[in-house]
Short mmCIF file of C-alpha atoms in Angstrom, two decimals:
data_model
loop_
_atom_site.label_atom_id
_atom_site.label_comp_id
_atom_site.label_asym_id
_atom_site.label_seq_id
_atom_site.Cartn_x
_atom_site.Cartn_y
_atom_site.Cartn_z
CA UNK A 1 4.75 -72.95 -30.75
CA UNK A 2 5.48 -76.50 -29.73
CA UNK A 3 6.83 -76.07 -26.37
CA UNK A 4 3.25 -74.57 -25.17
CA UNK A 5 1.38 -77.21 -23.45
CA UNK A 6 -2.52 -78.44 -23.23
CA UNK A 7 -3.44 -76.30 -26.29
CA UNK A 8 -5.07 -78.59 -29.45
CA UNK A 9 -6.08 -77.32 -32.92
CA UNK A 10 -4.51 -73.55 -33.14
CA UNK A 11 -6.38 -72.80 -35.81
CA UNK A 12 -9.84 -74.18 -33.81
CA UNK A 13 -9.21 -72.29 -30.76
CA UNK A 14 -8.47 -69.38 -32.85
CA UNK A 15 -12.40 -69.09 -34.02
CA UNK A 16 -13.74 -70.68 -31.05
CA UNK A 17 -12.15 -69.95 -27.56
CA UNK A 18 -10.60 -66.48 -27.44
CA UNK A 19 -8.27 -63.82 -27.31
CA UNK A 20 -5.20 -64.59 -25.72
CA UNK A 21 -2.68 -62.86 -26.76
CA UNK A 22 1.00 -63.23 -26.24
CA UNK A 23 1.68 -67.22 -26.35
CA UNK A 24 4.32 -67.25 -29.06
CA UNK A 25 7.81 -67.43 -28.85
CA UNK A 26 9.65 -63.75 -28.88
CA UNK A 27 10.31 -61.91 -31.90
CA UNK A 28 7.07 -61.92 -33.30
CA UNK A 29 6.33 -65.92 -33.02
CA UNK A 30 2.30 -65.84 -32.19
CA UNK A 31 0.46 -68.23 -30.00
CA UNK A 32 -3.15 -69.22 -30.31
CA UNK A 33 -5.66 -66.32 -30.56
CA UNK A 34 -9.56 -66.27 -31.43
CA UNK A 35 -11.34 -64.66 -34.29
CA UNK A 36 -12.63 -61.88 -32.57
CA UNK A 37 -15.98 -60.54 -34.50
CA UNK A 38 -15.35 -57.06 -35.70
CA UNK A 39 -18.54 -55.60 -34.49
CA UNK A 40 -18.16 -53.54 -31.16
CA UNK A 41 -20.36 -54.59 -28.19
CA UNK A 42 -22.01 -52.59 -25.11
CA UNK A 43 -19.66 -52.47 -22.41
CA UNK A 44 -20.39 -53.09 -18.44
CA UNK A 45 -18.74 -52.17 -15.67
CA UNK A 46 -18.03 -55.51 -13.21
CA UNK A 47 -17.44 -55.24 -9.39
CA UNK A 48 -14.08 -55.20 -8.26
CA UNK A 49 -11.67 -55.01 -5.23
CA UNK A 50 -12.30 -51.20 -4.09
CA UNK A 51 -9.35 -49.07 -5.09
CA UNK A 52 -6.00 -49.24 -2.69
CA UNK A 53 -5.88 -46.26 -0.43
CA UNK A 54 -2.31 -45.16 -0.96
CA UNK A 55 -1.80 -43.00 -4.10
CA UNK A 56 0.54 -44.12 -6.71
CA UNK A 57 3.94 -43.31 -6.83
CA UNK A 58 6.34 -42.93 -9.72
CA UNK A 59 9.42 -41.41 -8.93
CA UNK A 60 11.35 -42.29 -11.99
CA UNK A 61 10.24 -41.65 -15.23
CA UNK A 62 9.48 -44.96 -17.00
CA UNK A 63 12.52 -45.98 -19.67
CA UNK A 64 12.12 -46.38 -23.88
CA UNK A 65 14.24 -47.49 -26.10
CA UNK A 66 15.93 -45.70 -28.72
CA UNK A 67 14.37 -46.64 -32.45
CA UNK A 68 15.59 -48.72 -34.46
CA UNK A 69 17.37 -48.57 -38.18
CA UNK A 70 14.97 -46.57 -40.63
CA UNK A 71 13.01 -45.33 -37.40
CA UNK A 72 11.17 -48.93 -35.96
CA UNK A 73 9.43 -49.50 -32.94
CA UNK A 74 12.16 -50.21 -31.14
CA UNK A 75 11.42 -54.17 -29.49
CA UNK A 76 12.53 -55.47 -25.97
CA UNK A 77 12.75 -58.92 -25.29
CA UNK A 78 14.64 -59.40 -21.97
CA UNK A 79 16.55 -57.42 -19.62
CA UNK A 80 20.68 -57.87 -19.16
CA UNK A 81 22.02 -61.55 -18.42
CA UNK A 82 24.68 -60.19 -15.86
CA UNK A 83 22.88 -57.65 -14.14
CA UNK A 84 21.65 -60.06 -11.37
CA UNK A 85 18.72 -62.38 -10.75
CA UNK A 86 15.76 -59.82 -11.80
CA UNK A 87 12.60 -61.25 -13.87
CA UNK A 88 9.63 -59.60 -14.68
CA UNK A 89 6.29 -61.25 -14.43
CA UNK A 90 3.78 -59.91 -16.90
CA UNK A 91 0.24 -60.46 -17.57
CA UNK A 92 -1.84 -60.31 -20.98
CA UNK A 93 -5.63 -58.31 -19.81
CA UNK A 94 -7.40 -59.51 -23.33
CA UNK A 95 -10.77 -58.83 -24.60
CA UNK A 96 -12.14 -58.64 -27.84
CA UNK A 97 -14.84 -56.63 -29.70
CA UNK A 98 -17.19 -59.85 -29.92
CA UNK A 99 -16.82 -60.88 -26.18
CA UNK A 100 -19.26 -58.43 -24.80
CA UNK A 101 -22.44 -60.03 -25.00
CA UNK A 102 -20.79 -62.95 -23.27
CA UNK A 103 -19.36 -61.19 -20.50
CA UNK A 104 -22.83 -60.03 -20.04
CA UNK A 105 -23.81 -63.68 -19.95
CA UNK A 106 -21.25 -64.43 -17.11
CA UNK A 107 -18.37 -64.99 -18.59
CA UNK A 108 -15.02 -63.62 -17.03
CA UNK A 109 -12.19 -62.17 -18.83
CA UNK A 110 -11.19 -60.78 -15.80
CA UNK A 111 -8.79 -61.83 -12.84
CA UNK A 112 -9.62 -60.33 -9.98
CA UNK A 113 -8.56 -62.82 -7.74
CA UNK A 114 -4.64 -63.22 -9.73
CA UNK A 115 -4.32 -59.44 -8.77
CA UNK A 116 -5.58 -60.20 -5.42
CA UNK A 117 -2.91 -62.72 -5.24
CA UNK A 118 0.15 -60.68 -6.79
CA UNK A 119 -1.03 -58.10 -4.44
CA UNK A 120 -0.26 -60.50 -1.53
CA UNK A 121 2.78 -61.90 -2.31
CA UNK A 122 4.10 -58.27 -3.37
CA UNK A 123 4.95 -58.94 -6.55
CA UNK A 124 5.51 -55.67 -8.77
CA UNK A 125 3.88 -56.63 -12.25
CA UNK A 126 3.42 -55.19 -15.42
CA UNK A 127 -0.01 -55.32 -17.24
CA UNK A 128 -0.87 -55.41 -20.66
CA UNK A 129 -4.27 -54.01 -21.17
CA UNK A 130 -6.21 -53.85 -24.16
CA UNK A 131 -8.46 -51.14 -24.18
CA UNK A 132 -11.78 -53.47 -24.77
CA UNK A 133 -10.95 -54.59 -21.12
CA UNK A 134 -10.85 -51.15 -19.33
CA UNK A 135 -14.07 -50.53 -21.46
CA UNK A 136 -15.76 -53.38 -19.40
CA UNK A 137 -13.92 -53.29 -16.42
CA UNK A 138 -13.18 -49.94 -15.44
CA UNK A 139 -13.15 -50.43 -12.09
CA UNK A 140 -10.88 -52.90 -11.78
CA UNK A 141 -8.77 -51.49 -14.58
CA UNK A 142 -8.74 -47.82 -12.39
CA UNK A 143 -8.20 -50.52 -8.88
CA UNK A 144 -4.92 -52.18 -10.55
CA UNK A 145 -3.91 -48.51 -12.12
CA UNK A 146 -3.97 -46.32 -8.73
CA UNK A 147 -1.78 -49.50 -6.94
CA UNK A 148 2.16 -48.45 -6.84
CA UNK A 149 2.71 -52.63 -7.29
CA UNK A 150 1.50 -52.71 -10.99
CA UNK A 151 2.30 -50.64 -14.29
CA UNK A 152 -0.74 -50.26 -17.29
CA UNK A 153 1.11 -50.77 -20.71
CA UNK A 154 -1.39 -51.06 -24.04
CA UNK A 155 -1.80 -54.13 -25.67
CA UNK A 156 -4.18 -52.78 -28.25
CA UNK A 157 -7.75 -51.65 -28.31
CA UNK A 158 -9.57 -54.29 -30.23
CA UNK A 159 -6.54 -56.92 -29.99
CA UNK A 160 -6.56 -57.44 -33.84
CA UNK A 161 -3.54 -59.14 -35.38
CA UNK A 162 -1.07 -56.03 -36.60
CA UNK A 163 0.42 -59.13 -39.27
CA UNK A 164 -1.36 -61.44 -40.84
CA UNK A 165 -1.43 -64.38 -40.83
CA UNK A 166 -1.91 -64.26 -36.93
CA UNK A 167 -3.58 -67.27 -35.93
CA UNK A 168 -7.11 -66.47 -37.61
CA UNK A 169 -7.43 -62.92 -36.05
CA UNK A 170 -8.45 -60.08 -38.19
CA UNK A 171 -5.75 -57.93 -39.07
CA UNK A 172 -5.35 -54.09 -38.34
CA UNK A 173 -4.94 -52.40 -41.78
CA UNK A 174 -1.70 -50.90 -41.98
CA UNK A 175 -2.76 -47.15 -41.77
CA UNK A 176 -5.37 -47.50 -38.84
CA UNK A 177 -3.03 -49.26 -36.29
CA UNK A 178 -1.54 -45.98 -34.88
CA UNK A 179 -5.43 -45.13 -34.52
CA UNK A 180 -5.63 -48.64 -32.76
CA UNK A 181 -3.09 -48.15 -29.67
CA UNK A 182 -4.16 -44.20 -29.74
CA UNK A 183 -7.86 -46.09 -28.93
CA UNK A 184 -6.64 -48.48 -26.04
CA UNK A 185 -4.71 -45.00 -24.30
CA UNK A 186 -7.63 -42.87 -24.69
CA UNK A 187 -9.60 -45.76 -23.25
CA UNK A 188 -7.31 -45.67 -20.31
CA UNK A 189 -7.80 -42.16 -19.66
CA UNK A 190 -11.96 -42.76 -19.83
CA UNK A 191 -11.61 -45.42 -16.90
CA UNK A 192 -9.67 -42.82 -15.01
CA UNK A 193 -6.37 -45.53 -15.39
CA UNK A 194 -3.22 -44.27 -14.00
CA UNK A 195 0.41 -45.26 -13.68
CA UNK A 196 0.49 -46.15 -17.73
CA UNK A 197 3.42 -46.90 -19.45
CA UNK A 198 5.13 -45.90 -22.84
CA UNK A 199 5.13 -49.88 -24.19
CA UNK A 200 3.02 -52.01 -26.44
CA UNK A 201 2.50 -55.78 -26.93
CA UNK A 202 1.40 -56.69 -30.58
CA UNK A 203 -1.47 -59.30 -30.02
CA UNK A 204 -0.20 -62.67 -30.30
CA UNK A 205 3.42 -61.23 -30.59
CA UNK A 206 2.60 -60.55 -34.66
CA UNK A 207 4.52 -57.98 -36.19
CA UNK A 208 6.82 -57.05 -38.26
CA UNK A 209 8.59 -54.18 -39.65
CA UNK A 210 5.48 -52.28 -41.39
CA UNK A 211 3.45 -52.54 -38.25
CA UNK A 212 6.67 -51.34 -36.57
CA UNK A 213 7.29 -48.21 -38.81
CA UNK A 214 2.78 -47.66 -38.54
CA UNK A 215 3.65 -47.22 -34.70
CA UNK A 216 6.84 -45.29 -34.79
CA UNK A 217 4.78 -41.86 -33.92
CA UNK A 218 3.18 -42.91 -30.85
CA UNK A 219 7.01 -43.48 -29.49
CA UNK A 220 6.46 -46.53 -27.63
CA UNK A 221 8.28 -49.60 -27.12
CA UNK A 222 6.92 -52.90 -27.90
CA UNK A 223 7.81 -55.22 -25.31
CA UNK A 224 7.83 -58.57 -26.62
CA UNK A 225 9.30 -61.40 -23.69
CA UNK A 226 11.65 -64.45 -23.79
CA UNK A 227 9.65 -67.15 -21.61
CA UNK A 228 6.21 -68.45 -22.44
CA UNK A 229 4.54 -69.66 -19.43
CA UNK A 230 1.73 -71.77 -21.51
CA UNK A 231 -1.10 -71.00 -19.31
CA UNK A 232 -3.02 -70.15 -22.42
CA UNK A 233 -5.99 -72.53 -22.14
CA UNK A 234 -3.80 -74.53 -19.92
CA UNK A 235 -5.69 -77.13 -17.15
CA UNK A 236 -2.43 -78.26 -15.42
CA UNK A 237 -0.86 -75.69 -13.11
CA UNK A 238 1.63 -77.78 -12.63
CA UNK A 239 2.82 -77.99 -16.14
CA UNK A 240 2.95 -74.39 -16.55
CA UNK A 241 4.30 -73.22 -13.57
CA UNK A 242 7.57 -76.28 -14.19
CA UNK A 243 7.38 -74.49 -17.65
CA UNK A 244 8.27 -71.28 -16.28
CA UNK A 245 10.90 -72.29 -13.79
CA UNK A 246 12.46 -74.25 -16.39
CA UNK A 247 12.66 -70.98 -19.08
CA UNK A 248 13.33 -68.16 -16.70
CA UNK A 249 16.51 -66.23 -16.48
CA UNK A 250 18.03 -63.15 -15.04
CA UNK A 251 16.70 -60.63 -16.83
CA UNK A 252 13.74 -62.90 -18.56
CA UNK A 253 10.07 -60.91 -19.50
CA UNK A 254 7.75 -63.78 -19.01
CA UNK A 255 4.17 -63.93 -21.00
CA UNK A 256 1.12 -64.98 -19.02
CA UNK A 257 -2.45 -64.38 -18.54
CA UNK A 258 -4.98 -61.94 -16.53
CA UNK A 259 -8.02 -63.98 -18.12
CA UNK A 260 -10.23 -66.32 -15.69
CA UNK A 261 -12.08 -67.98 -18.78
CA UNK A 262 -9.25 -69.16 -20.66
CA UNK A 263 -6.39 -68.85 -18.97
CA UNK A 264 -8.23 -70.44 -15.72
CA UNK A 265 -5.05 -72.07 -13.71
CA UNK A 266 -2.84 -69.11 -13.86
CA UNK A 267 -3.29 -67.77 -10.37
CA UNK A 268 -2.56 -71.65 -9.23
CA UNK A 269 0.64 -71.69 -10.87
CA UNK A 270 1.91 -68.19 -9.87
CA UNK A 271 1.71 -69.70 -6.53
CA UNK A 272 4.00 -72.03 -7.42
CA UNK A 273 6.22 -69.73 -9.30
CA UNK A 274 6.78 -66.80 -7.17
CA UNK A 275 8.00 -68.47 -3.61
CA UNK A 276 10.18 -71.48 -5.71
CA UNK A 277 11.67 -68.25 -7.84
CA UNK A 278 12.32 -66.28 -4.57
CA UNK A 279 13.98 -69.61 -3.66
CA UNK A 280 16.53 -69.35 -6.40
CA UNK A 281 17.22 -66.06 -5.45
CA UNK A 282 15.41 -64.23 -7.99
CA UNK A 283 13.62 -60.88 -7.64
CA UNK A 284 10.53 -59.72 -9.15
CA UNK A 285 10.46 -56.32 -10.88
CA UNK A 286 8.16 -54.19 -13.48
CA UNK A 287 9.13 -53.98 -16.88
CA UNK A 288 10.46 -50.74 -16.67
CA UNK A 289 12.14 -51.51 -13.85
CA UNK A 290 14.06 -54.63 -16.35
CA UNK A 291 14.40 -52.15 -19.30
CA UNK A 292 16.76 -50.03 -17.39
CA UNK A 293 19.14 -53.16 -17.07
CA UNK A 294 18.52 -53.89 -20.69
CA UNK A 295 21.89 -54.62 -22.84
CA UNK A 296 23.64 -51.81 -24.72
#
C-alpha cells in the first residue's frame, strides 16, 4: 500500500521482521507481514499489569452482521457517515508460530505499556488477538479481557495468510481455516480471556470469497477497517499519528498495532491521536459499539 509510511522492501520484511497484520488498505488489500515458520514453539507466560478489580460488564449483546449473497462472512469496514463523530481505535495483538524462541530471548510482541496508556486516557478499544499471543501472554491477555474498556475479537491462531499471495506468509489451506479461528477461541478460553467478541480480522486483511464461505459456520464477522495508521515498523510517531488524523472519519475502524518490537512508536502516536481527535469532537467507541451505527 503506498500511502503506509517508513516501511522498505515488503517482500524483505515479510521473511525477516514479523507478523503484523492488518496494514493494507480495506477490502482485503494486505500490508507487510513476515514468513512465520510453521513449526509451533513453547509458550511462556510474561508479567503483566495485575488484572483490574472491577468485573466486566456487557450489558448488550455484541452486534453481527447478516451474511452475505451465497452465505459469506459477512465484512465491516466502517460504521455510518451521518451517525455522528464516533471512531473506533483498534489494535492488531500478532504473534506467530516461529516467534517463540525469540520472545524467550527478550523480544516483545507485547504492549503492555499502549494498554496502560488507553487505559488512562479511557479509551474503549477493540483488540484483535491471535491466539499464539494469549498462548504466551496469558496474563496480560486475561488483564485486557476482564477490563470493561476493551473487547477480545480473533485474529487467527497462527496468523497465516487465509489468500495467497499474502505478502510471503504461509497460507491456511482452505479446509483447515475454520479449524484455525476455532484454535485462537479455544485459546482464549485456556487463558481464562473474557469479554470476546463474534468478529475476525484475516491476517494482513487477505481474503476473499473462499476463505469467506470456509468461515461462514463459525458465524462471525470479519471486521476489516477504512484508515491505516502505518505504525507498522514505523520510527516517526509523528508521521503516523498526522496519518491518522488525516484518514479518520465519523464512523472510521482504524488499523494499528499492540506489538512493542515492530510496531515500537505506536503508544507515542496514540498520544497524539486521542486528545487532537477529542479536539475535533470525535468520540472513541468499541467496534461493536460502531457496528450498531453501521449503514443499512
Amino acid at each position: 500500500m503506498n500511502s503506509v509510511r517508513n516501511l522498505t522492501a515488503l517482500t524483505v520484511l515479510g521473511t525477516v521482521l514479523g507478523s503484523l497484520a492488518g496494514c493494507g488498505s480495506p477490502g482485503g488489500s494486505p500490508a507487510a507481514e513476515r514468513t512465520p515458520v510453521v513449526a509451533d514453539a513453547p509458550s511462556r507466560t510474561a508479567s503483566a499489569p495485575p488484572l483490574v478489580s472491577a468485573p466486566p460488564t456487557v450489558t448488550k449483546q455484541p452486534p453481527t452482521m447478516t451474511p452475505g449473497p451465497d452465505a459469506l462472512t459477512p465484512v465491516f469496514t466502517h460504521g455510518a457517515r451521518t451517525a455522528g463523530k464516533v471512531v473506533a481505535l483498534t489494535f492488531d495483538a500478532d504473534m506467530t508460530a516461529d516467534e517463540g524462541p525469540r520472545a524467550a530471548a527478550g523480544e516483545h510482541f507485547d504492549n503492555p505499556g499502549l494498554i496502560a496508556l488507553l487505559r488512562r486516557l479511557k479509551v474503549p478499544t477493540t483488540v484483535f488477538m491471535t491466539g499464539r499471543w494469549a498462548d504466551e501472554y496469558p496474563t496480560q491477555a486475561r488483564s485486557i479481557g476482564a477490563d470493561p474498556l476493551f473487547e477480545i475479537a480473533n485474529h487467527s491462531y497462527s496468523h497465516y495468510a487465509f489468500k495467497s499471495p499474502c505478502y510471503g506468509l504461509p497460507t491456511v489451506a482452505k479446509g483447515a481455516m475454520r479449524g484455525d479461528v476455532e484454535r485462537a477461541f479455544a485459546a482464549f478460553r485456556k487463558a481464562g480471556v473474557r469479554n470476546v467478541v463474534p468478529y475476525f480480522r484475516f491476517p494482513g486483511g487477505c481474503y476473499d470469497d473462499a476463505s469467506l464461505r470456509a468461515l461462514a459456520p463459525e458465524k462471525v464477522t470479519a471486521v476489516q477497517w477504512d484508515v491505516v495508521s502505518g505504525d507498522a515498523f514505523a520510527t516517526d510517531a509523528n508521521a503516523v499519528a498526522q496519518q491518522v488524523l488525516n484518514g479518520v472519519k465519523p464512523g472510521s475502524v482504524v488499523v494499528m498495532h499492540c506489538t512493542r518490537s515492530a510496531a515500537p512508536v505506536t503508544d507515542e502516536a496514540v498520544r497524539r491521536v486521542v486528545p487532537e481527535l477529542r479536539k475535533r469532537g470525535y468520540r472513541f467507541v468499541k467496534v461493536s459499539d460502531l457496528m450498531r451505527t453501521r449503514p443499512s
